[in-house]
Coordinates of C-alpha atoms and ligand atoms in Angstrom, one line a residue:
Chain A
X1 CA 85.0 74.3 -35.5
X2 CA 88.1 76.9 -35.2
X3 CA 91.2 74.5 -35.5
X4 CA 92.7 75.5 -38.7
X5 CA 92.3 72.1 -41.3
X6 CA 95.1 69.9 -41.6
X7 CA 94.3 68.7 -44.9
X8 CA 96.6 68.7 -47.2
X9 CA 96.0 67.2 -50.8
X10 CA 96.3 63.7 -52.6
X11 CA 99.2 63.1 -54.5
X12 CA 98.1 60.5 -57.5
X13 CA 98.8 56.9 -57.0
X14 CA 98.5 58.3 -52.7
X15 CA 96.8 54.6 -52.6
X16 CA 97.2 51.6 -53.9
X17 CA 94.9 48.8 -53.8
X18 CA 96.2 45.5 -54.3
X19 CA 94.6 42.3 -55.8
X20 CA 96.1 38.9 -52.2
X21 CA 96.7 36.9 -55.6
X22 CA 98.9 38.8 -56.8
X23 CA 101.0 40.3 -54.2
X24 CA 104.1 38.9 -55.0
X25 CA 103.9 39.3 -58.8
X26 CA 106.5 40.5 -60.4
X27 CA 104.8 43.0 -62.2
X28 CA 103.3 44.2 -58.5
X29 CA 106.5 44.2 -56.5
X30 CA 108.2 46.0 -60.2
X31 CA 105.3 48.7 -59.4
X32 CA 105.1 49.0 -56.3
X33 CA 108.4 49.4 -55.8
X34 CA 108.5 52.4 -57.6
X35 CA 105.6 54.0 -55.4
X36 CA 106.8 53.8 -52.1
X37 CA 105.3 56.7 -50.6
X38 CA 101.9 55.2 -51.9
X39 CA 99.5 53.2 -49.0
X40 CA 99.3 49.8 -49.7
X41 CA 95.5 48.2 -49.5
X42 CA 95.1 44.1 -49.9
X43 CA 92.1 43.8 -51.3
X44 CA 90.6 39.8 -52.7
X45 CA 88.6 42.2 -56.5
X46 CA 90.0 44.7 -57.7
X47 CA 86.2 45.3 -58.0
X48 CA 84.7 46.1 -54.5
X49 CA 86.8 48.5 -55.0
X50 CA 86.9 50.6 -59.1
X51 CA 82.5 48.7 -59.4
X52 CA 81.2 50.7 -55.6
X53 CA 78.4 52.8 -56.2
X54 CA 78.4 57.0 -56.7
X55 CA 81.6 57.5 -56.5
X56 CA 82.8 60.3 -57.6
X57 CA 84.3 59.9 -61.0
X58 CA 85.6 64.2 -61.9
X59 CA 87.0 64.4 -57.4
X60 CA 89.7 60.9 -57.7
X61 CA 90.3 62.2 -61.9
X62 CA 92.0 64.6 -59.8
X63 CA 94.0 62.4 -57.1
X64 CA 93.8 59.6 -58.6
X65 CA 93.8 55.8 -56.8
X66 CA 95.8 53.0 -58.4
X67 CA 93.9 49.3 -58.6
X68 CA 96.5 46.3 -59.4
X69 CA 94.7 42.8 -60.0
X70 CA 94.6 39.8 -62.4
X71 CA 92.0 39.8 -65.6
X72 CA 90.6 37.5 -66.7
X73 CA 88.3 35.8 -69.2
X74 CA 89.1 37.4 -73.4
X75 CA 91.8 40.0 -72.5
X76 CA 92.4 40.5 -76.3
X77 CA 89.3 41.2 -78.6
X78 CA 88.5 42.4 -82.1
X79 CA 88.3 46.2 -82.8
X80 CA 85.0 47.6 -81.7
X81 CA 82.6 49.6 -84.0
X82 CA 84.2 52.3 -83.2
X83 CA 87.5 51.8 -84.0
X84 CA 89.0 53.4 -87.2
X85 CA 90.4 49.4 -88.4
X86 CA 93.4 51.9 -91.5
X87 CA 92.1 49.4 -93.5
X88 CA 93.4 45.9 -91.5
X89 CA 91.9 43.1 -91.0
X90 CA 92.9 41.0 -88.2
X91 CA 92.2 44.5 -86.6
X92 CA 92.4 43.7 -82.1
X93 CA 92.7 46.2 -79.2
X94 CA 93.3 45.0 -75.9
X95 CA 92.8 46.4 -72.1
X96 CA 96.0 46.7 -70.0
X97 CA 94.3 48.8 -67.8
X98 CA 91.0 50.4 -67.4
X99 CA 90.5 54.3 -66.5
X100 CA 93.5 56.7 -68.2
X101 CA 96.2 59.2 -65.5
X102 CA 94.6 61.8 -68.2
X103 CA 91.5 63.3 -68.4
X104 CA 89.3 63.8 -71.5
X105 CA 86.8 66.3 -71.0
X106 CA 85.1 64.1 -73.6
X107 CA 86.3 60.7 -72.7
X108 CA 84.1 58.0 -72.9
X109 CA 86.0 56.5 -70.8
X110 CA 83.7 58.7 -67.6
X111 CA 80.7 57.3 -69.2
X112 CA 81.8 54.2 -69.4
X113 CA 82.9 52.1 -65.3
X114 CA 81.4 54.1 -62.2
X115 CA 85.0 54.5 -61.2
X116 CA 87.6 57.2 -62.2
X117 CA 90.4 55.7 -60.1
X118 CA 93.0 54.0 -61.8
X119 CA 93.1 49.3 -62.6
X120 CA 96.7 48.8 -64.3
X121 CA 96.8 44.8 -64.2
X122 CA 100.1 43.0 -64.2
X123 CA 99.1 39.4 -65.5
X124 CA 101.3 40.2 -68.7
X125 CA 101.7 37.0 -69.7
X126 CA 98.1 35.8 -70.0
X127 CA 98.1 38.7 -72.5
X128 CA 100.8 37.5 -74.3
X129 CA 100.2 33.8 -73.9
X130 CA 96.4 35.3 -75.4
X131 CA 97.9 36.7 -78.5
X132 CA 100.4 33.7 -79.3
X133 CA 97.2 32.2 -79.9
X134 CA 95.5 34.3 -82.7
X135 CA 99.8 34.9 -83.7
X136 CA 99.0 31.1 -85.0
X137 CA 96.0 31.9 -86.9
X138 CA 97.0 35.3 -88.4
X139 CA 99.1 38.4 -89.0
X140 CA 97.7 40.8 -85.7
X141 CA 96.9 44.2 -85.5
X142 CA 96.9 44.8 -82.3
X143 CA 96.0 48.4 -80.0
X144 CA 97.2 48.2 -77.5
X145 CA 95.9 51.7 -75.7
X146 CA 92.9 52.4 -77.2
X147 CA 91.1 53.1 -74.3
X148 CA 93.6 54.6 -72.2
X149 CA 97.4 56.2 -72.8
X150 CA 100.1 53.5 -71.9
X151 CA 102.7 56.3 -72.4
X152 CA 102.6 58.9 -69.4
X153 CA 102.9 55.9 -67.0
X154 CA 105.2 53.5 -68.3
X155 CA 108.2 54.8 -65.9
X156 CA 105.5 52.7 -64.0
X157 CA 104.5 49.1 -65.6
X158 CA 106.9 48.8 -68.3
X159 CA 104.6 48.4 -70.5
X160 CA 105.6 49.1 -73.6
X161 CA 109.6 47.9 -73.5
X162 CA 107.6 44.4 -72.8
X163 CA 105.6 44.4 -76.5
X164 CA 109.1 45.8 -77.6
X165 CA 110.6 42.8 -76.6
X166 CA 107.7 40.7 -77.4
X167 CA 107.5 41.9 -81.2
X168 CA 111.3 41.0 -81.7
X169 CA 109.4 37.1 -81.4
X170 CA 106.7 37.7 -83.3
X171 CA 107.2 39.6 -86.8
X172 CA 103.7 39.0 -87.5
X173 CA 102.6 41.8 -84.9
X174 CA 102.5 45.2 -85.3
X175 CA 100.5 47.1 -82.4
X176 CA 99.6 50.6 -82.3
X177 CA 100.4 52.8 -78.9
X178 CA 97.9 55.9 -79.6
X179 CA 99.6 58.7 -77.0
X180 CA 98.7 61.9 -76.0
X181 CA 102.1 62.2 -74.4
X182 CA 104.8 64.3 -75.1
X183 CA 106.8 61.3 -75.2
X184 CA 110.2 61.6 -75.7
X185 CA 112.1 59.8 -73.7
X186 CA 110.6 56.4 -74.3
X187 CA 111.3 56.9 -78.4
X188 CA 114.2 57.3 -77.3
X189 CA 115.3 54.2 -75.3
X190 CA 112.7 52.3 -77.9
X191 CA 115.2 51.5 -81.1
X192 CA 112.5 52.1 -83.8
X193 CA 110.8 49.3 -85.3
X194 CA 107.7 49.1 -88.0
X195 CA 106.1 46.6 -86.1
X196 CA 105.6 49.5 -83.5
X197 CA 103.8 52.5 -84.7
X198 CA 103.3 55.7 -81.7
X199 CA 100.0 56.8 -83.0
X200 CA 99.9 60.3 -81.4
X201 CA 96.4 62.2 -81.2
X202 CA 97.1 65.7 -82.0
X203 CA 94.3 68.5 -81.4
X204 CA 94.3 72.5 -81.3
X205 CA 95.3 74.7 -78.3
X206 CA 91.7 75.4 -78.0
X207 CA 90.0 71.9 -77.7
X208 CA 93.1 70.6 -75.6
X209 CA 92.1 73.2 -72.3
X210 CA 89.2 70.1 -72.3
X211 CA 91.5 67.2 -72.1
X212 CA 93.2 68.1 -68.9
X213 CA 96.5 66.9 -67.6
X214 CA 97.7 66.3 -71.2
X215 CA 100.8 68.4 -72.3
X216 CA 100.1 70.6 -75.1
X217 CA 99.6 71.1 -78.9
X218 CA 103.4 72.4 -78.8
X219 CA 105.0 69.5 -77.0
X220 CA 103.1 66.5 -78.4
X221 CA 104.3 68.2 -81.5
X222 CA 107.6 68.3 -80.8
X223 CA 107.3 64.5 -79.5
X224 CA 106.4 63.1 -82.4
X225 CA 109.1 65.5 -84.3
X226 CA 111.7 63.8 -82.5
X227 CA 109.9 60.1 -83.1
X228 CA 110.4 60.9 -86.6
X229 CA 114.4 61.4 -86.8
X230 CA 114.6 58.4 -84.8
X231 CA 113.4 56.9 -86.7
X232 CA 109.9 55.4 -85.5
X233 CA 106.5 54.9 -87.1
X234 CA 104.7 57.9 -86.5
X235 CA 100.8 58.2 -87.1
X236 CA 98.6 61.8 -86.3
X237 CA 95.4 61.5 -85.6
X238 CA 93.0 64.3 -86.0
X239 CA 89.9 61.6 -83.7
X240 CA 88.5 63.0 -82.4
X241 CA 87.8 66.2 -84.1
X242 CA 85.9 68.4 -81.8
X243 CA 82.6 71.3 -82.0
X244 CA 83.9 74.6 -80.5
X245 CA 82.2 77.2 -81.8
X246 CA 84.6 79.0 -85.3
X247 CA 85.8 74.8 -85.2
X248 CA 86.5 76.1 -89.1
X249 CA 89.0 78.7 -88.3
X250 CA 90.2 76.7 -85.2
X251 CA 90.9 73.8 -87.8
X252 CA 92.0 75.7 -90.8
X253 CA 94.8 77.5 -88.4
X254 CA 95.6 74.8 -86.8
X255 CA 97.0 72.6 -89.9
X256 CA 100.3 75.9 -90.7
X257 CA 100.4 75.3 -86.5
X258 CA 101.7 71.6 -87.6
X259 CA 103.4 72.4 -90.5
X260 CA 105.4 75.1 -88.8
X261 CA 106.7 72.6 -85.9
X262 CA 106.6 69.4 -88.4
X263 CA 108.4 70.8 -92.0
X264 CA 107.3 69.2 -94.5
X265 CA 110.2 67.1 -94.6
X266 CA 108.7 65.2 -91.8
X267 CA 104.7 65.2 -93.0
X268 CA 106.3 63.3 -95.5
X269 CA 107.7 60.9 -93.6
X270 CA 104.7 60.3 -91.0
X271 CA 103.0 56.6 -92.1
X272 CA 99.0 58.1 -91.5
X273 CA 96.9 60.0 -90.7
X274 CA 93.2 59.2 -89.4
X275 CA 90.5 62.1 -89.3
X276 CA 87.5 61.4 -87.3
X277 CA 84.6 63.5 -85.7
X278 CA 83.9 62.8 -82.0
X279 CA 81.0 59.4 -81.2
X280 CA 80.3 57.8 -78.4
X281 CA 78.1 55.4 -78.1
X282 CA 74.0 55.7 -76.8
X283 CA 74.5 54.5 -73.0
X284 CA 77.9 55.9 -72.8
X285 CA 77.2 59.5 -73.8
X286 CA 74.3 59.2 -71.0
X287 CA 76.4 58.8 -68.3
X288 CA 78.8 61.0 -69.8
X289 CA 77.0 63.6 -69.0
X290 CA 76.8 63.8 -65.7
X291 CA 80.3 63.8 -64.8
X292 CA 80.8 67.2 -66.8
X293 CA 78.6 69.9 -67.0
X294 CA 80.8 71.5 -70.2
X295 CA 79.3 72.2 -73.7
X296 CA 81.4 69.6 -76.5
X297 CA 79.8 67.2 -73.9
X298 CA 76.3 68.5 -73.2
X299 CA 75.9 69.5 -77.3
X300 CA 72.7 68.3 -79.3
X301 CA 74.9 65.4 -81.2
X302 CA 72.8 62.7 -82.9
X303 CA 71.3 59.4 -82.5
X304 CA 72.8 58.0 -85.7
X305 CA 71.8 53.6 -84.8
X306 CA 73.0 54.0 -81.2
X307 CA 75.8 55.9 -81.9
X308 CA 75.8 60.0 -80.6
X309 CA 78.0 62.7 -83.0
X310 CA 77.6 65.7 -84.9
X311 CA 75.1 66.2 -87.3
X312 CA 75.7 64.0 -90.5
X313 CA 76.4 67.3 -93.2
X314 CA 78.3 69.3 -90.2
X315 CA 80.8 66.1 -89.0
X316 CA 81.4 65.2 -93.2
X317 CA 82.2 69.6 -94.0
X318 CA 84.7 69.6 -89.8
X319 CA 86.0 66.2 -91.6
X320 CA 86.4 67.8 -95.6
X321 CA 88.4 71.2 -94.4
X322 CA 91.0 69.4 -91.9
X323 CA 91.7 66.9 -94.7
X324 CA 91.7 69.4 -97.2
X325 CA 94.6 70.8 -96.0
X326 CA 96.0 67.7 -95.2
X327 CA 96.1 67.5 -98.5
X328 CA 99.0 69.8 -98.6
X329 CA 101.6 66.9 -98.0
X330 CA 99.2 63.9 -98.6
X331 CA 97.6 61.9 -101.1
X332 CA 93.8 60.2 -100.4
X333 CA 96.2 56.9 -99.5
X334 CA 98.2 58.5 -96.4
X335 CA 94.5 59.9 -95.3
X336 CA 92.4 57.4 -93.1
X337 CA 88.8 58.9 -92.8
X338 CA 87.1 57.0 -89.5
X339 CA 84.1 57.9 -92.3
X340 CA 85.4 55.8 -94.9
X341 CA 85.3 52.9 -91.4
Chain B
X1 CA 77.1 68.9 -42.6
X2 CA 79.2 66.6 -41.0
X3 CA 77.0 63.6 -40.1
X4 CA 78.8 62.3 -36.8
X5 CA 78.1 58.7 -34.9
X6 CA 79.4 56.9 -32.2
X7 CA 78.8 53.9 -29.6
X8 CA 78.7 55.0 -26.6
X9 CA 78.1 58.5 -25.1
X10 CA 82.2 58.7 -23.7
X11 CA 83.2 58.8 -26.8
X12 CA 80.0 61.1 -27.7
X13 CA 80.9 63.7 -24.4
X14 CA 84.7 65.0 -25.0
X15 CA 83.0 65.9 -28.7
X16 CA 79.9 67.0 -27.7
X17 CA 81.8 69.9 -25.4
X18 CA 84.4 70.7 -27.5
X19 CA 82.7 71.3 -30.5
X20 CA 79.9 73.1 -28.3
X21 CA 76.8 70.7 -29.8
X22 CA 73.5 71.3 -27.9
X23 CA 70.9 68.4 -27.1
X24 CA 68.7 68.5 -30.6
X25 CA 65.8 66.7 -31.5
X26 CA 66.2 63.0 -31.0
X27 CA 66.8 61.2 -34.9
X28 CA 64.0 58.5 -34.4
X29 CA 64.4 57.8 -30.8
X30 CA 68.8 57.8 -30.9
X31 CA 70.6 61.2 -28.8
X32 CA 71.7 63.6 -31.7
X33 CA 73.9 67.1 -30.6
X34 CA 74.2 69.6 -32.8
X35 CA 75.5 72.6 -34.2
X36 CA 75.6 74.4 -37.8
X37 CA 78.3 72.7 -39.2
X38 CA 77.8 68.6 -37.3
X39 CA 75.2 66.8 -35.7
X40 CA 76.6 63.6 -33.7
X41 CA 74.0 61.1 -33.6
X42 CA 74.8 58.6 -31.0
X43 CA 73.7 54.6 -32.1
X44 CA 74.2 52.5 -29.1
X45 CA 76.5 49.5 -29.6
X46 CA 76.9 46.7 -32.0
X47 CA 76.3 46.2 -36.1
X48 CA 73.0 46.6 -36.3
X49 CA 72.2 49.5 -34.2
X50 CA 74.9 51.0 -36.1
X51 CA 74.0 49.7 -39.7
X52 CA 70.1 51.8 -38.5
X53 CA 71.2 54.8 -37.1
X54 CA 74.2 55.4 -40.2
X55 CA 71.0 54.3 -42.9
X56 CA 67.8 57.0 -41.0
X57 CA 71.7 59.5 -40.7
X58 CA 71.9 59.3 -43.7
X59 CA 68.9 59.2 -45.6
X60 CA 69.0 62.9 -44.7
X61 CA 72.7 63.9 -45.7
X62 CA 70.9 65.1 -49.7
X63 CA 73.3 68.0 -50.4
X64 CA 76.5 66.9 -51.8
X65 CA 78.3 69.7 -49.3
X66 CA 77.3 66.7 -46.6
X67 CA 79.1 63.8 -44.8
X68 CA 78.5 60.9 -43.0
X69 CA 82.2 60.4 -41.0
X70 CA 81.8 57.4 -37.8
X71 CA 84.6 57.9 -35.0
X72 CA 85.0 55.6 -32.1
X73 CA 87.3 53.5 -29.4
X74 CA 88.1 50.0 -31.2
X75 CA 90.6 46.6 -30.3
X76 CA 94.4 45.7 -32.2
X77 CA 94.2 42.9 -33.5
X78 CA 98.8 42.9 -33.2
X79 CA 99.5 43.6 -29.7
X80 CA 101.8 46.0 -30.1
X81 CA 99.8 48.7 -31.2
X82 CA 99.8 51.8 -28.5
X83 CA 96.9 52.0 -27.0
X84 CA 95.1 56.1 -27.7
X85 CA 96.4 56.1 -31.5
X86 CA 93.6 57.4 -33.5
X87 CA 93.7 56.2 -37.2
X88 CA 91.9 57.0 -40.0
X89 CA 90.8 53.3 -41.6
X90 CA 91.2 52.3 -46.0
X91 CA 89.4 49.6 -45.2
X92 CA 86.4 48.5 -43.7
X93 CA 85.2 43.7 -43.3
X94 CA 82.3 42.5 -41.7
X95 CA 83.0 39.9 -40.4
X96 CA 79.5 38.8 -40.6
X97 CA 78.5 39.2 -44.3
X98 CA 82.9 39.3 -45.9
X99 CA 81.8 42.0 -47.8
X100 CA 84.6 44.7 -47.9
X101 CA 83.7 48.8 -47.6
X102 CA 87.3 50.8 -49.2
X103 CA 86.4 54.5 -47.5
X104 CA 88.2 57.0 -50.4
X105 CA 90.6 58.8 -49.1
X106 CA 90.0 62.2 -49.9
X107 CA 91.0 64.8 -47.9
X108 CA 94.4 63.9 -46.9
X109 CA 94.6 64.6 -43.1
X110 CA 98.1 62.9 -42.4
X111 CA 96.7 60.2 -40.4
X112 CA 98.1 56.6 -39.9
X113 CA 96.4 54.5 -41.5
X114 CA 94.4 50.9 -40.5
X115 CA 92.2 48.0 -42.0
X116 CA 89.4 47.1 -39.9
X117 CA 87.1 44.2 -38.7
X118 CA 83.5 44.5 -38.0
X119 CA 82.2 41.6 -35.5
X120 CA 79.5 41.3 -33.2
X121 CA 81.5 40.5 -30.4
X122 CA 83.5 42.0 -27.8
X123 CA 86.9 39.9 -29.3
X124 CA 88.5 37.8 -26.9
X125 CA 91.9 37.1 -26.8
X126 CA 91.5 35.1 -24.1
X127 CA 89.2 32.8 -26.6
X128 CA 88.9 34.1 -30.4
X129 CA 86.6 34.8 -32.5
X130 CA 86.1 31.9 -35.0
X131 CA 86.3 33.3 -38.6
X132 CA 88.4 36.4 -37.6
X133 CA 92.0 33.7 -39.3
X134 CA 90.2 34.0 -42.5
X135 CA 89.6 37.4 -42.9
X136 CA 91.8 39.9 -45.1
X137 CA 95.2 41.0 -43.1
X138 CA 93.8 44.2 -41.5
X139 CA 94.9 45.5 -37.8
X140 CA 91.3 46.8 -36.2
X141 CA 88.8 45.2 -34.7
X142 CA 85.7 46.6 -33.6
X143 CA 81.3 45.8 -34.1
X144 CA 80.1 48.9 -35.8
X145 CA 82.0 50.6 -38.3
X146 CA 81.5 48.1 -41.7
X147 CA 78.4 47.3 -40.4
X148 CA 77.8 51.8 -40.2
X149 CA 79.1 51.7 -43.9
X150 CA 78.3 49.6 -45.8
X151 CA 74.1 51.0 -44.7
X152 CA 75.6 53.8 -45.6
X153 CA 77.5 53.6 -49.1
X154 CA 73.5 52.4 -49.9
X155 CA 72.2 56.3 -49.5
X156 CA 77.0 58.0 -50.3
X157 CA 79.3 57.9 -52.4
X158 CA 82.6 56.2 -50.4
X159 CA 83.9 60.5 -51.5
X160 CA 81.4 61.8 -48.3
X161 CA 82.3 58.9 -46.2
X162 CA 85.4 58.8 -43.1
X163 CA 86.4 56.4 -40.2
X164 CA 88.4 57.1 -37.5
X165 CA 89.1 54.6 -35.0
X166 CA 90.8 55.2 -31.3
X167 CA 92.7 51.4 -29.9
X168 CA 91.3 51.5 -26.6
X169 CA 93.3 47.6 -26.4
X170 CA 94.2 44.9 -28.0
X171 CA 91.6 42.3 -27.1
X172 CA 91.6 43.3 -22.8
X173 CA 88.8 44.4 -22.7
X174 CA 88.4 43.7 -18.5
X175 CA 90.0 47.5 -17.3
X176 CA 88.3 49.3 -19.7
X177 CA 86.1 51.2 -18.0
X178 CA 84.3 54.6 -19.4
X179 CA 85.8 57.0 -18.2
X180 CA 89.0 55.7 -19.3
X181 CA 87.6 56.0 -23.5
X182 CA 85.7 59.9 -22.4
X183 CA 90.0 59.8 -21.5
X184 CA 91.4 58.6 -24.7
X185 CA 89.3 60.6 -26.4
X186 CA 90.1 64.0 -24.3
X187 CA 93.0 63.4 -25.1
X188 CA 92.7 63.1 -28.7
X189 CA 91.1 66.2 -28.5
X190 CA 93.2 68.9 -30.7
X191 CA 93.2 65.7 -33.9
X192 CA 90.3 65.3 -33.6
X193 CA 88.7 69.1 -34.2
X194 CA 91.4 69.1 -37.4
X195 CA 90.3 66.4 -38.8
X196 CA 86.9 67.6 -38.5
X197 CA 88.2 71.5 -39.8
X198 CA 89.8 69.3 -42.7
X199 CA 87.0 67.4 -44.0
X200 CA 84.8 71.0 -42.8
X201 CA 86.3 72.3 -46.1
X202 CA 86.5 69.4 -47.7
X203 CA 82.8 69.3 -48.0
X204 CA 82.1 72.3 -48.5
X205 CA 84.9 71.8 -51.5
X206 CA 82.9 69.3 -52.9
X207 CA 80.9 70.0 -56.2
X208 CA 77.6 69.2 -58.6
X209 CA 77.4 69.0 -61.3
X210 CA 75.2 71.6 -62.5
X211 CA 74.4 69.8 -66.1
X212 CA 71.7 72.9 -66.7
X213 CA 68.9 70.7 -66.4
X214 CA 65.4 73.1 -66.5
X215 CA 62.1 72.5 -64.0
X216 CA 59.3 71.2 -65.0
X217 CA 57.3 73.4 -65.2
X218 CA 59.8 75.8 -67.7
X219 CA 59.9 72.7 -70.3
X220 CA 56.2 72.0 -70.5
X221 CA 55.6 75.4 -70.7
X222 CA 57.9 75.1 -73.5
X223 CA 56.7 72.3 -74.8
X224 CA 53.2 73.5 -75.4
X225 CA 54.2 77.1 -77.3
X226 CA 56.3 74.2 -79.0
X227 CA 53.5 71.9 -79.6
X228 CA 56.4 69.4 -78.4
X229 CA 55.9 65.3 -78.5
X230 CA 57.7 63.1 -76.7
X231 CA 60.9 63.4 -79.3
X232 CA 61.3 66.9 -79.1
X233 CA 60.7 67.2 -75.2
X234 CA 63.6 65.6 -75.6
X235 CA 65.2 67.1 -78.2
X236 CA 64.7 70.8 -76.2
X237 CA 65.4 69.9 -73.3
X238 CA 69.6 68.4 -74.5
X239 CA 69.4 71.9 -76.6
X240 CA 69.3 73.9 -72.9
X241 CA 71.2 71.9 -71.3
X242 CA 73.6 72.7 -73.8
X243 CA 72.2 76.0 -74.4
X244 CA 73.0 76.2 -70.7
X245 CA 76.5 75.2 -71.6
X246 CA 77.3 76.9 -73.4
X247 CA 76.8 80.6 -71.5
X248 CA 73.2 81.5 -73.5
X249 CA 69.7 82.2 -72.4
X250 CA 67.6 79.5 -73.6
X251 CA 64.9 82.7 -73.0
X252 CA 66.6 85.1 -74.8
X253 CA 66.4 83.1 -77.8
X254 CA 63.8 82.2 -77.8
X255 CA 62.2 86.6 -76.5
X256 CA 62.2 87.0 -81.0
X257 CA 60.0 84.0 -81.5
X258 CA 57.6 84.9 -78.9
X259 CA 57.4 89.3 -80.0
X260 CA 56.6 87.7 -83.7
X261 CA 53.3 85.9 -82.7
X262 CA 55.3 82.4 -84.5
X263 CA 54.8 81.2 -80.8
X264 CA 53.1 79.8 -79.4
X265 CA 53.0 77.6 -83.4
X266 CA 49.6 76.4 -85.0
X267 CA 51.0 72.7 -84.8
X268 CA 53.8 70.3 -84.2
X269 CA 55.0 70.8 -87.8
X270 CA 55.5 73.7 -86.6
X271 CA 56.7 73.5 -84.0
X272 CA 59.6 71.3 -85.6
X273 CA 60.6 73.0 -88.1
X274 CA 61.3 76.3 -85.0
X275 CA 62.6 73.3 -82.7
X276 CA 65.2 72.5 -85.8
X277 CA 66.0 76.0 -86.0
X278 CA 67.3 76.9 -82.9
X279 CA 69.4 73.6 -82.6
X280 CA 71.2 75.1 -86.1
X281 CA 71.2 78.8 -84.8
X282 CA 73.4 77.3 -81.7
X283 CA 75.1 74.2 -82.5
X284 CA 75.7 74.8 -86.3
Ligands
SF4_401 S1 93.8 59.8 -72.9 FE1 92.1 59.2 -74.2 S2 91.7 57.0 -72.4 FE2 93.0 59.7 -72.0 S3 91.6 60.7 -71.4 FE3 92.3 61.5 -73.1 S4 90.0 60.3 -73.9 FE4 91.1 58.9 -72.5

């Protein structure tokens, strides 16, 4: 074959699979209007695309297709054992989408889902209805992006804005928006409220190389700083801490970067900090290891009651090292450790 | 390798010439032509023939760099679609079973796209096929593609499959001859060969994930040196994988133990101690 190739790299969301049932849903129309170049393909059910066998997750992550669907069944789940609850009794999480626009090599989603494509659920009204049922019984602490990062696609789906409006009429609801983004425009657009916590996951630059498509540490810190200036409730998460050769030096040098960028005044205004080493359930690790040869996931983890993690002495040492460094500006009541959970 | 599957010889002949394919060993009686990069197999018409051929072909496509591509003519379900247009298919729907299939759309080849319905009968606008009205809003109809790709999906992932279809008519097939199909394919040869070249470079770029799994022989040799139990064997394999992913040669790690006569060990307890020592050495 002598002709020259005619292919070009695909943009993200080059193809948008839309369940026919929600084709006219206002959220579907909003998303499609923002992706005018995407090729729309009608489908019956998102699983027809998402659950095909033998998909190449890493390849799909390079140019994700988008799937718009209706989520049925339970929409709000009690926090899983591997989640950090921050001392909240009524701790829940929700899945507004499946998969993530970022592509961290260690992400358990790669071991959990059969596809690297992104599913967005459009029926937000059903989530709100279920949430109101819970709120009628007790206050709710809800993790909005426990297994995704909603911030980088906010202009597409507007979910964080929608929850922000919902908070205003439900004062007993608190939500956490966990992110690795540098979401300054979003922070500027939303009036601050104690009910919405922006939790920035921070890693040394030696680790962010494993977090593909994410902003650098510097960019995330700038966003956190601006969030504090604007009066937002900001949490800093050092979770997962990852083992790399020379980890002690890497994490010890990381804290001065933090203090230099944020400054003591800003650090005092941080709501709290969370620290935890990498952990993953046994079944997800098995699949995750098939998707990458990265040493981050090939590490010989130890199995503690079905959850794989670093040997306990190493995990404790890593967390202690970071907690000691953080204690220069944060009291123990402000530092949540995964081990204390 | 690109495994091309077509139904009819009049569709295949222009491609065989353009790609300089030579007659090859038939595949269980199915005619084949091949070059270094392309193997073209003639399935015969209809979904059952397409399904059988795809299964036989894809069972051969063992390398991560092998792609399965189908090509053929089809009818348009919309009267205003002009004959002679080449489409890349993004959705395939099997009329008999109601099952859909969606190939991944890698790489971007710039062709217009459409969905296709595959049935077992020739489409006739004078007496429309029963059940067509209940199908998804796809625009094309043929008798092979969904069957071929549903069969192929038992062997290959969606990123290793692609379907191309050329519109020959709008369900008025009485005037279609083998000769007219040959002419239509001939006209599309520049586009088809360019698309196949794109698929070839895409296929070459597909990666096998090297998880540094050692060979069975290596594992059993090391297990005998360390007198491993089953759980020690699993631990050892993961340690070798991790060492490989870090660029550490496991053999080099073991060399001093072998030189000093520590390996092979006297008993399992000693083997366990050494395995733990090696684990600590490279992972803490
Ligand atoms: S940001 Fe979180 S959810 Fe997204 S890929 Fe990374 S680890 Fe996974």
